Backbone as JSON, one array per atom type, in Angstrom:
{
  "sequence": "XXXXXXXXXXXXXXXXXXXXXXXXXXXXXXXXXXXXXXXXXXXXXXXXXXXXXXXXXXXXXXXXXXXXXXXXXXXXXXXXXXXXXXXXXXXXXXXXXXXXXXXXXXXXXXXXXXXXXXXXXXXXXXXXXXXXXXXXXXXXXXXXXXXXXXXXXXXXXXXXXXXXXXXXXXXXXXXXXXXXXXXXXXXXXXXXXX",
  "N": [[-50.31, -11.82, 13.29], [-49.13, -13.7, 14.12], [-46.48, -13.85, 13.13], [-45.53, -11.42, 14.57], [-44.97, -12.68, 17.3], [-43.57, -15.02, 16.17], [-41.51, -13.24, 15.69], [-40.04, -12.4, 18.05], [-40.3, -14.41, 19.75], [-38.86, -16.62, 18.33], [-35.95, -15.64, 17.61], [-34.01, -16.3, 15.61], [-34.82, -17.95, 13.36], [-35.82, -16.97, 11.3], [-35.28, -15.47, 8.1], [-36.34, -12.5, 7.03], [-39.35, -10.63, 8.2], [-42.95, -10.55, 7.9], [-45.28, -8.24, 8.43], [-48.53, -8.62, 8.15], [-51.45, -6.5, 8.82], [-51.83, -7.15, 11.05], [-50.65, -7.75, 15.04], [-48.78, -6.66, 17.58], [-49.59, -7.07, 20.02], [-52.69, -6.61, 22.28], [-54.73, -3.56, 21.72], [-57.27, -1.81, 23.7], [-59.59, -1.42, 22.51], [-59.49, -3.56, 20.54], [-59.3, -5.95, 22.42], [-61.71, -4.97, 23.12], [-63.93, -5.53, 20.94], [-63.04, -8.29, 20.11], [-64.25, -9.39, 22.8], [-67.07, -8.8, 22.6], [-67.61, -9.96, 20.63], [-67.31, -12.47, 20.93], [-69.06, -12.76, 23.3], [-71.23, -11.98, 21.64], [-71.44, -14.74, 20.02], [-71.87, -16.79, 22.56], [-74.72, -16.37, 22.69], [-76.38, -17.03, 20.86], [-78.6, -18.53, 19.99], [-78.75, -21.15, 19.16], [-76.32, -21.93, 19.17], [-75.33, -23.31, 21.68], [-73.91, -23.66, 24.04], [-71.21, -24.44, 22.85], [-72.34, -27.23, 21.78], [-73.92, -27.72, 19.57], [-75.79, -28.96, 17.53], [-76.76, -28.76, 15.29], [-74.83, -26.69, 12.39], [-74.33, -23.4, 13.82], [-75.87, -20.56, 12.91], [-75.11, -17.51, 13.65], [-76.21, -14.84, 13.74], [-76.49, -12.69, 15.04], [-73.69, -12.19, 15.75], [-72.1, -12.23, 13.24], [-73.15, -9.95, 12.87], [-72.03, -8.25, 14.06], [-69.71, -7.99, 13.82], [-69.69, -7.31, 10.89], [-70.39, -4.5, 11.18], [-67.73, -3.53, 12.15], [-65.65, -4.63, 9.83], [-65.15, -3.29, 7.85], [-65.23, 0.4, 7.09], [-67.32, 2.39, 8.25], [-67.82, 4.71, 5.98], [-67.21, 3.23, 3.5], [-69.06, 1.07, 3.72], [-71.26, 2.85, 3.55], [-70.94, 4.1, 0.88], [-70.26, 1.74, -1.1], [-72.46, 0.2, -0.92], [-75.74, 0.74, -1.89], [-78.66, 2.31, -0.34], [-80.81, 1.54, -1.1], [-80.43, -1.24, -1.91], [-80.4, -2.61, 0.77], [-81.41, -4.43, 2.12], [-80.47, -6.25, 0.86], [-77.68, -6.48, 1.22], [-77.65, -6.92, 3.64], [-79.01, -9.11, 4.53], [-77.05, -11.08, 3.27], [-74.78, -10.38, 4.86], [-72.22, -11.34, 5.57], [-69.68, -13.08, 4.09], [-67.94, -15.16, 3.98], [-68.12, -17.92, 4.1], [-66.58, -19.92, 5.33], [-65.72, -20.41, 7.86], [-66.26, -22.44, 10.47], [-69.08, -22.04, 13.25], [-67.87, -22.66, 16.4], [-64.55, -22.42, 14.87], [-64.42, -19.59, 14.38], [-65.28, -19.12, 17.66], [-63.23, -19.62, 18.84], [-60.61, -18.7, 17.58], [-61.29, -16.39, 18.05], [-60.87, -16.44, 20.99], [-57.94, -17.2, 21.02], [-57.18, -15.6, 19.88], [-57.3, -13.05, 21.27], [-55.0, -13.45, 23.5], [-52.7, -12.49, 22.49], [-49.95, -11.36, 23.22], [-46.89, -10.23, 22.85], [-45.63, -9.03, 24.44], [-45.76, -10.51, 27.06], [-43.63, -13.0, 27.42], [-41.49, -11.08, 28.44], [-41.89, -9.54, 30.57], [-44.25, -8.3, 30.47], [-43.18, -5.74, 29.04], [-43.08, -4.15, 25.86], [-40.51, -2.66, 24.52], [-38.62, -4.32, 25.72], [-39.23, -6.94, 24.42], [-38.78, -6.25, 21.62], [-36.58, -5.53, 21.67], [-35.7, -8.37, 21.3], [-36.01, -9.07, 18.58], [-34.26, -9.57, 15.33], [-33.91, -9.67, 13.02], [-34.82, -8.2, 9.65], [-37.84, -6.14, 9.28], [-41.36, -6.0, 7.79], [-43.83, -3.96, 7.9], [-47.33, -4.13, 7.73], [-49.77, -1.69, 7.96], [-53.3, -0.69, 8.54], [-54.52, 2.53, 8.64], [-57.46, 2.74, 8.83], [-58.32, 0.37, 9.98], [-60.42, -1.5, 11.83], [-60.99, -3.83, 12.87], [-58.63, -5.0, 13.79], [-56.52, -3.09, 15.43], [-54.22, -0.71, 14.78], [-52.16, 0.59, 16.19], [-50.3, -0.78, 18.16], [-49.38, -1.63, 16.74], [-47.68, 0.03, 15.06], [-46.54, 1.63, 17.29], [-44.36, -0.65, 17.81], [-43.26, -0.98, 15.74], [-41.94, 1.1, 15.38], [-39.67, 1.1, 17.81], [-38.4, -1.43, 16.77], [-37.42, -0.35, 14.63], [-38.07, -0.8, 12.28], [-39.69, -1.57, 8.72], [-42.26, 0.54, 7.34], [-45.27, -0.04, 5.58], [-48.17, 1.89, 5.45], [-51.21, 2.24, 5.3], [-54.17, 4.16, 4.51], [-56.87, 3.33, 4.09], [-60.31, 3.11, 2.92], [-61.58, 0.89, 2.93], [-61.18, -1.0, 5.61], [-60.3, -3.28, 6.99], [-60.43, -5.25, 5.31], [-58.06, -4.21, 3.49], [-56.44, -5.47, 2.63], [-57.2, -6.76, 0.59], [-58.3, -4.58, -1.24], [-56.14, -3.16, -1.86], [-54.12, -4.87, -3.06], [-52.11, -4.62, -4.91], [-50.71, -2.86, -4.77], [-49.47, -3.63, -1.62], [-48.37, -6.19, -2.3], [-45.95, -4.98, -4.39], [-44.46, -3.9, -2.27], [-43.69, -5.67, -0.24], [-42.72, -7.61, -2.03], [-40.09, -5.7, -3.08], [-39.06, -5.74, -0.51], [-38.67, -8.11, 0.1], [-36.49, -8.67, -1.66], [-34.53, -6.59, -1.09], [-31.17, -6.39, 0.74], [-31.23, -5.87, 2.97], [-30.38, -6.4, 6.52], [-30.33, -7.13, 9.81], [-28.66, -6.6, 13.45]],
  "CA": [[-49.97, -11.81, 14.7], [-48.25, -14.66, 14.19], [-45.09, -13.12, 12.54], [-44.75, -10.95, 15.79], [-44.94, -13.72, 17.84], [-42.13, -15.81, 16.25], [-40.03, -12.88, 15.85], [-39.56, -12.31, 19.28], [-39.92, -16.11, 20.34], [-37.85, -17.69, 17.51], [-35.51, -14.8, 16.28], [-32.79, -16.82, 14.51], [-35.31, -18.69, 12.69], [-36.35, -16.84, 9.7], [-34.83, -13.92, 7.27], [-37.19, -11.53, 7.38], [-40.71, -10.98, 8.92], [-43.47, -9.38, 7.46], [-46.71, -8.61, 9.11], [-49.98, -7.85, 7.36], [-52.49, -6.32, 9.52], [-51.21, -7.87, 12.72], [-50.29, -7.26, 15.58], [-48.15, -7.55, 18.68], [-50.4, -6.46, 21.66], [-53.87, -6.23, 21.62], [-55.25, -2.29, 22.2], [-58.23, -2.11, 24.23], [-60.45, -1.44, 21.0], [-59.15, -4.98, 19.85], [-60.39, -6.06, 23.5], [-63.62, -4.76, 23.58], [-64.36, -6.42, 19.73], [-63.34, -9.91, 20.59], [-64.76, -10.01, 24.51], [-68.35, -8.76, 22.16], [-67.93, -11.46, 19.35], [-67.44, -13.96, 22.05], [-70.66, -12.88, 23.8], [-72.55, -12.5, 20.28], [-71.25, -15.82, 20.07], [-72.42, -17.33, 23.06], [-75.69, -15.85, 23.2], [-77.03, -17.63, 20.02], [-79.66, -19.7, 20.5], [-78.29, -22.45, 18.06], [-74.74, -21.95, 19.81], [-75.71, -24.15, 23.07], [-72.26, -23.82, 24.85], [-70.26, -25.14, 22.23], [-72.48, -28.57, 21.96], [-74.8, -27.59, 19.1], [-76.03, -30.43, 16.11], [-76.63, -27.91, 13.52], [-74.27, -25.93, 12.85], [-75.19, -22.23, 14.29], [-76.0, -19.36, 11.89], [-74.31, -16.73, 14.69], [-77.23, -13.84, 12.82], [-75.37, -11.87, 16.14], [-71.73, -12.21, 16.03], [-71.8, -11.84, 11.36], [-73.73, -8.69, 12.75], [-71.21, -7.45, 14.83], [-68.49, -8.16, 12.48], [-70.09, -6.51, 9.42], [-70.04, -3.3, 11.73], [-66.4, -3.75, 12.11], [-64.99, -5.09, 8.73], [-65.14, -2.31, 6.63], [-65.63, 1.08, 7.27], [-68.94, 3.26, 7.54], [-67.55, 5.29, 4.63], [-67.17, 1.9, 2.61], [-70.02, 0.47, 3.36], [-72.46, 4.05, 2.99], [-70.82, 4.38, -0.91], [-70.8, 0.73, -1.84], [-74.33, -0.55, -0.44], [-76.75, 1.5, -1.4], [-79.68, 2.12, 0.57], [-81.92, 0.69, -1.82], [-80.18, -2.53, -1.48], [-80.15, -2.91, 2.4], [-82.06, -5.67, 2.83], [-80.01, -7.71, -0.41], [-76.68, -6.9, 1.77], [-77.72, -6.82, 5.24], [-79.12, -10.65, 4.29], [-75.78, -11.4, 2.84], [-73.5, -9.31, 4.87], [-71.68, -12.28, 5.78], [-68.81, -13.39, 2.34], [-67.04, -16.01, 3.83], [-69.04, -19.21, 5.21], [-65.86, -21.04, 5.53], [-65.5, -20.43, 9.0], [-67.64, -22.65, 11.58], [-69.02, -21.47, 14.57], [-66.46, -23.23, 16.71], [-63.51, -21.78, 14.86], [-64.53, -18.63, 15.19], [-64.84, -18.75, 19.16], [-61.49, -20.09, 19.37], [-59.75, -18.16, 16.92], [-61.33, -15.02, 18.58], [-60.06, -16.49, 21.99], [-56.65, -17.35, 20.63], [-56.25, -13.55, 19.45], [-57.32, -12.29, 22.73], [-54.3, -13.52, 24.29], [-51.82, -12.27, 21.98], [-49.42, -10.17, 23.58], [-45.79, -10.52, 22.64], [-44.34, -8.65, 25.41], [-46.08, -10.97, 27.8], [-42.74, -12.92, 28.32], [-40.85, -10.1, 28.7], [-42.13, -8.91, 32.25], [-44.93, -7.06, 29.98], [-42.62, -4.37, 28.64], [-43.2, -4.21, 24.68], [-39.4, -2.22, 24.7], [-38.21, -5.69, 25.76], [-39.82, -7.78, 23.82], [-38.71, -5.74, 20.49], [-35.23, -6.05, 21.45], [-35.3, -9.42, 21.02], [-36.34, -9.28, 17.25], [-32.8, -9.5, 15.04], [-34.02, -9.51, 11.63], [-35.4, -6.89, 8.98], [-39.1, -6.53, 9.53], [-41.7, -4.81, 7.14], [-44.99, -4.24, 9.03], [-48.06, -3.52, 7.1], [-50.92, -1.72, 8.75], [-54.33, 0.28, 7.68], [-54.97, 3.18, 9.87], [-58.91, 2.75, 9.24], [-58.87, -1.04, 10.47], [-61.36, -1.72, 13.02], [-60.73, -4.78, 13.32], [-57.05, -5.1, 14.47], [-56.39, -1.37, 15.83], [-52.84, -0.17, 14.5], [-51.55, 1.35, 17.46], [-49.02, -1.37, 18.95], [-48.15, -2.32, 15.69], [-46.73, 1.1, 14.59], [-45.07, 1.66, 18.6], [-43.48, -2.04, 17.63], [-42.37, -0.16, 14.61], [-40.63, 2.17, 15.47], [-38.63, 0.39, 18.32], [-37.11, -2.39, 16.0], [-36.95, 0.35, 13.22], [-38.72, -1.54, 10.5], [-39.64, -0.89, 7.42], [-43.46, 0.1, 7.21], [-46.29, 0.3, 4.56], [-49.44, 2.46, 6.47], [-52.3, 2.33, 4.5], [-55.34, 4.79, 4.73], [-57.85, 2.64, 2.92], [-61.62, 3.28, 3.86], [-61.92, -0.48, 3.12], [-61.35, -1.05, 6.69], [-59.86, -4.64, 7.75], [-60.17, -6.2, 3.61], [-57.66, -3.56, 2.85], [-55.35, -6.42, 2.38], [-57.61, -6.74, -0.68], [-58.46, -3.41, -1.74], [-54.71, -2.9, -1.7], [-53.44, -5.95, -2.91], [-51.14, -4.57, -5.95], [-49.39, -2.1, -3.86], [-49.01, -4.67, -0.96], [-47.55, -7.07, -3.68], [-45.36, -4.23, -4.41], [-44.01, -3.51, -1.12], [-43.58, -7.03, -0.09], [-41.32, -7.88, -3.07], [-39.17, -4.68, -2.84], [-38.81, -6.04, 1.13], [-37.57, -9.39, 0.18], [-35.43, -8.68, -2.56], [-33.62, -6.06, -0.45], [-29.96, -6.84, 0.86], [-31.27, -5.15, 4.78], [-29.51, -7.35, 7.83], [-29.79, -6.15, 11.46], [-27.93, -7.6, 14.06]],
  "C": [[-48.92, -12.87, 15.01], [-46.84, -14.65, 14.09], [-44.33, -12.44, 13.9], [-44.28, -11.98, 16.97], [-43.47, -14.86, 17.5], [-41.06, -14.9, 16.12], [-39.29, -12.19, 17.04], [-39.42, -13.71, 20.11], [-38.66, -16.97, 19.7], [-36.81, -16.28, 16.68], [-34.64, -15.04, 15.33], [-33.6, -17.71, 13.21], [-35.83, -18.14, 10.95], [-34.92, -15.07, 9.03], [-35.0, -13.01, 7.67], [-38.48, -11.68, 7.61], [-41.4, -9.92, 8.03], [-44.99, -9.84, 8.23], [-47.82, -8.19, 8.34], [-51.36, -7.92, 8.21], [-52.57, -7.11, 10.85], [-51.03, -7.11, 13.99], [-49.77, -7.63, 16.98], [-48.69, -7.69, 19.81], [-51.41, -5.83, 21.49], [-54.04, -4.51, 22.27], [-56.78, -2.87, 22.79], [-59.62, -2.05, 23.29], [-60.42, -2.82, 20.52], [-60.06, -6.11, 20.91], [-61.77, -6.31, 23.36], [-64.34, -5.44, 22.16], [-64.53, -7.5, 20.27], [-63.65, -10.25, 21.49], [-66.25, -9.7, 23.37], [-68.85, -9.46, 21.09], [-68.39, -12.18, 20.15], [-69.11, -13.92, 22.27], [-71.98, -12.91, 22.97], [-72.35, -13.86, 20.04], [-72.14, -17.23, 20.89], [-74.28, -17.17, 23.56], [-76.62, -16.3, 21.9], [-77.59, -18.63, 20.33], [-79.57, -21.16, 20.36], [-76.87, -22.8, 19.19], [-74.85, -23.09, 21.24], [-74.31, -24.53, 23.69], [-71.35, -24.49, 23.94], [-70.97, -26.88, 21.35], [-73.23, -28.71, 21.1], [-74.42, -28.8, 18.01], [-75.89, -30.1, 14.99], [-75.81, -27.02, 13.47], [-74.99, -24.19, 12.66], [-75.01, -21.22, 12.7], [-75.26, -17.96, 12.31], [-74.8, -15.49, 13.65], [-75.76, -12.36, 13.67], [-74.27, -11.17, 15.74], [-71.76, -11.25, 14.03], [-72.72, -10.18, 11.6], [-73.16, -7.43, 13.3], [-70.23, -7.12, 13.9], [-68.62, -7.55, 11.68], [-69.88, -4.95, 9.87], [-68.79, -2.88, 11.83], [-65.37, -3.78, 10.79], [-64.21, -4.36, 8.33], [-65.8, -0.77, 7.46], [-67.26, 1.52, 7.1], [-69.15, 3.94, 6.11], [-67.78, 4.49, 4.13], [-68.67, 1.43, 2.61], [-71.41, 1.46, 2.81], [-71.89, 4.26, 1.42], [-70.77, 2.98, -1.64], [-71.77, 0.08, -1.78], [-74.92, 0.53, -0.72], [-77.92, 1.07, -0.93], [-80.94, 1.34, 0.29], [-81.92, -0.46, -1.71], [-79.69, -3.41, -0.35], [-80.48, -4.27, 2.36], [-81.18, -6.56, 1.94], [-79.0, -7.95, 0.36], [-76.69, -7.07, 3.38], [-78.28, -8.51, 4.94], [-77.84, -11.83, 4.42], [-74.43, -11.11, 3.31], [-72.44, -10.25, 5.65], [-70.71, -13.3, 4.67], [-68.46, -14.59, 3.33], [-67.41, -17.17, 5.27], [-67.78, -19.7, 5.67], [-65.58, -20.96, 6.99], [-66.49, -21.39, 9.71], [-67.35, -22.02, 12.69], [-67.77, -21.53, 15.85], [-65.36, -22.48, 16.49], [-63.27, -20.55, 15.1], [-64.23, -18.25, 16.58], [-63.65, -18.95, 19.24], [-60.69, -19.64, 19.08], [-59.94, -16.64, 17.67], [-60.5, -15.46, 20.32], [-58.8, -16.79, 22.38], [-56.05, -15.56, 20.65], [-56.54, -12.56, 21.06], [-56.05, -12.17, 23.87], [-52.78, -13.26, 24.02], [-51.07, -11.1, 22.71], [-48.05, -10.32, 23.47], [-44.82, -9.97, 23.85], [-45.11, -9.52, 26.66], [-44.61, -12.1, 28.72], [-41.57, -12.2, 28.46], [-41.21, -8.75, 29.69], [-43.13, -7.71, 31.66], [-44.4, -5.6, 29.37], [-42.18, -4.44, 26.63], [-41.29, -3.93, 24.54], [-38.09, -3.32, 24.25], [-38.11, -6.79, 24.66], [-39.29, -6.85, 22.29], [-36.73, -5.42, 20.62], [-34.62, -7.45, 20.95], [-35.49, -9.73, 19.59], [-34.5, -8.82, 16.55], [-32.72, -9.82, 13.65], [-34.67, -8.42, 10.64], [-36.96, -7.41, 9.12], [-39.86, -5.89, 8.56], [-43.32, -5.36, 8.24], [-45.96, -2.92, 8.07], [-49.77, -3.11, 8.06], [-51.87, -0.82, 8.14], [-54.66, 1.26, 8.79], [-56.81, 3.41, 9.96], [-59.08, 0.96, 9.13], [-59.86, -1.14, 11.81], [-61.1, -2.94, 13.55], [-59.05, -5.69, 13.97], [-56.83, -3.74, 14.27], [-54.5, -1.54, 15.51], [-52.16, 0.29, 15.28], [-50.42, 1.0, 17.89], [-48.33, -1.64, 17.75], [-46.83, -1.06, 15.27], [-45.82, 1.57, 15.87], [-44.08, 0.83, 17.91], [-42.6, -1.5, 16.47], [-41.12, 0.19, 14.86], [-39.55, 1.89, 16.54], [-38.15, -0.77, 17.67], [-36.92, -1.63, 15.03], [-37.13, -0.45, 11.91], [-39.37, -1.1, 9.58], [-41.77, -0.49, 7.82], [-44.41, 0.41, 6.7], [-47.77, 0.9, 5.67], [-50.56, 3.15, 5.01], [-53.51, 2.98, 5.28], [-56.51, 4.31, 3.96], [-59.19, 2.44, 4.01], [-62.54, 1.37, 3.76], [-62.15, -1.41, 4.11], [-60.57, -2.77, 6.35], [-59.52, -5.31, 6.42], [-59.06, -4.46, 3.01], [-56.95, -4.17, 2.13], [-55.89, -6.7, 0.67], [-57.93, -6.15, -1.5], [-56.78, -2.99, -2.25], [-54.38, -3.77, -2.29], [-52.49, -5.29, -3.9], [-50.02, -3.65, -4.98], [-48.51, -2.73, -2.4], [-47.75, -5.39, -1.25], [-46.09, -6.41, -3.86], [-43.83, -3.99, -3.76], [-43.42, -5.2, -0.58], [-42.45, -7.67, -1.18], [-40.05, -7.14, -3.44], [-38.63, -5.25, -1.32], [-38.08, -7.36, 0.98], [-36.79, -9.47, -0.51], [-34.34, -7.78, -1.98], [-32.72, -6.58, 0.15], [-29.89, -6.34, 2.54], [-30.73, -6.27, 4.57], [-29.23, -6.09, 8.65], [-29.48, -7.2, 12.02], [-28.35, -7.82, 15.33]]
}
């Protein structure tokens, strides 16, 4: 999200942009996720407005999320049913987050909207981009909805990898060789827009 963000804020500043799983303007799907983290968030018992000792476990929010991640497909052929309870325990990979960053990072992304100074008109806001872009998106992400990214597309005319991966949101990792791929074909290229 970040990528869109400087290449309409800062456009002389870099080469080229590449986005992975980003995006410029949240869809209302993107919305309705992070306003229901938040509130799994704040509705933890541990969570005490921000002011907690221990840090929270957020059973909630890692329950919301897990719904989200990864597809239903994904998760009905790699969990089996037998081993619900081993991954529904576990269905949480990556402690490194605290509670805290979470809220903030989800209320950071909430306010992402690149055509915001550009009188709200995406159009706008994608004129001002003046470098080659590649823009990578999964059309079964749940968790950042593809929608604005591929509009954003196609008004700066950038390059763009669209992945159907039932991996959902970790496609970035399911994917990674063809990513890799794509990404090094994109910067070794000789594009320039003006």
């Amino acid at each position: 999200m970040q990528a869109f963000q400087w290449a309409v804020s800062y456009p002389e500043f870099m080469d080229k942009i590449v986005s992975i799983e980003g995006s410029p303007q949240l869809t209302s799907w993107d919305m309705l996720w992070l306003r229901t983290g938040l509130l799994a968030v704040e509705s933890d018992s541990d969570w005490n407005n921000g002011q907690y000792t221990t840090e929270p476990k957020l059973h909630l929010f890692d329950s919301v999320f897990s719904l989200i991640l990864r597809t239903p497909e994904y998760v009905a052929s790699k969990r089996p049913t037998k081993d619900f309870e081993k991954f529904f325990a576990g269905r949480v990979e990556d402690g490194s987050f605290a509670a805290a960053d979470r809220f903030r990072q989800m209320q950071a992304v909430l306010t992402q909207d690149v055509a915001a100074t550009f009188g709200g008109s995406l159009e706008r806001a994608a004129a001002a981009v003046r470098v080659p872009v590649l823009i990578i998106v999964n059309l079964q992400d749940h968790v950042v909805n593809p929608l604005t990214s591929l509009q954003f597309a196609k008004l700066i005319k950038a390059q763009i990898l669209q992945l159907d991966s039932n991996c959902g949101h970790i496609a970035v990792s399911c994917e990674a060789s063809r990513i890799d791929e794509t990404i090094a074909r994109f910067l070794r290229s000789e594009e320039h827009t003006s």
